[in-house]
Amino acid sequence: MAIRLGDIAPDFTAETTEGTIELHKYLGDGWGVLFSHPKDYTPVCTTELGRVANLKSEFDKRNVKVLALSVDAVDSHKGWINDINETQGCTVNYPIIADPDKKVAELYDMIHPNALDNLTVRSVFIIGPDKKVKLMLTYPASTGRNFTEILRVIDSLQLTANYQVATPVDWKHGDDCVVVPAIKTEDIPAKFPKGHKVIKPYLRTTPQPDL
Ligand code: BEZ
C-alpha cells in the first residue's frame, strides 16, 4: 500500500557507500531526509547530490540526517562520487543507498513506470523523530529539486513540532507564523509572549517563536 503522511516510515536495512544502514537506527532521535534519484552518472542527479553535500552543515544544524538512494550498486556510487566532488566543488559526506534489487525503491513506491521505466523518480521523504512521514515530494527525472526549499519545509515542520505554529504561504525564516487552530485565542498570550494579532478568529499570527 502507498505510504501516506503520518505513516511510520517503513524500516529497512540496506548497503550504502558508508556501510550497512538500518533506517530507524540510523535516524536515532533526529529527523531524516530520504531522497531518490534515477541513476548514477547522470547530469541533473550529479548537481543535486553535490548541492546536498554543500548544504550538509545546514541539515546538521537542524538535526537532520540525509540519505540518498539510487538503484545502482555501491561500486558505481563510489566511482560517481569522485565526479560529483570534482564537478560540484564538494565532498559527498552522507550515505548513498545501493538498491540494485529495488527493495527500498519498491517499499517507498519510488518507481513510477509510466514516467520512468525501471528507475526511481525524484522522491523525497522527510521523517520526524517519531519516525512518521512528515512530507513527501515527487519530481520527474528532468527537474532538479530545490534543496533550499526542503530546508525551509524542515524549518516549518520543526516549528510546528516544537511551538504549535504553522507557516503561511511563502513563509521564510523570520516571518510571522500562524497559531494552530487547536489553540484557543484566550490561551495565546501565555503561550506566545512575543505578541500576536487576531486578523480573523481563525487567523491568528505571532512572531516566529524561536528567534
Ligand atoms: C539526470 O539526472 O540528468 C537524468 C536522469 C534520468 C533521466 C533524465 C535525466
Short mmCIF file of N, CA and C and ligand atoms in Angstrom, two decimals, residues 38-39 42-46 116 119 122 141-142, ligand 1:
data_model
loop_
_atom_site.label_atom_id
_atom_site.label_comp_id
_atom_site.label_asym_id
_atom_site.label_seq_id
_atom_site.Cartn_x
_atom_site.Cartn_y
_atom_site.Cartn_z
N PRO A 38 17.26 9.09 -10.18
CA PRO A 38 17.12 7.98 -11.12
C PRO A 38 18.36 7.11 -11.30
N LYS A 39 19.55 7.72 -11.42
CA LYS A 39 20.66 6.88 -11.87
C LYS A 39 22.00 7.57 -11.62
N THR A 42 24.51 10.65 -14.16
CA THR A 42 23.55 11.43 -14.96
C THR A 42 23.64 12.90 -14.52
N PRO A 43 23.33 13.82 -15.45
CA PRO A 43 23.71 15.21 -15.18
C PRO A 43 22.93 15.89 -14.05
N VAL A 44 21.60 15.80 -14.08
CA VAL A 44 20.81 16.51 -13.07
C VAL A 44 21.11 15.93 -11.68
N CYS A 45 21.19 14.61 -11.60
CA CYS A 45 21.48 13.94 -10.33
C CYS A 45 22.83 14.40 -9.79
N THR A 46 23.81 14.56 -10.67
CA THR A 46 25.15 15.00 -10.24
C THR A 46 25.06 16.34 -9.53
N LEU A 116 9.07 6.77 -15.77
CA LEU A 116 10.48 6.41 -15.97
C LEU A 116 10.60 4.91 -15.77
N LEU A 119 13.45 2.80 -13.17
CA LEU A 119 14.36 3.61 -12.36
C LEU A 119 13.54 4.41 -11.36
N ARG A 122 12.39 11.20 -8.71
CA ARG A 122 12.99 12.02 -7.64
C ARG A 122 12.00 12.16 -6.48
N ALA A 141 12.33 13.10 -13.54
CA ALA A 141 13.79 13.00 -13.73
C ALA A 141 14.38 14.29 -14.30
N SER A 142 13.60 15.00 -15.08
CA SER A 142 14.16 16.15 -15.81
C SER A 142 14.25 17.43 -14.97
C1 BEZ B 1 19.56 13.31 -14.92
O1 BEZ B 1 19.90 13.18 -13.75
O2 BEZ B 1 20.04 14.20 -15.61
C2 BEZ B 1 18.53 12.39 -15.55
C3 BEZ B 1 18.39 11.11 -15.08
C4 BEZ B 1 17.46 10.26 -15.69
C5 BEZ B 1 16.70 10.74 -16.74
C6 BEZ B 1 16.84 12.06 -17.16
C7 BEZ B 1 17.76 12.89 -16.56
#
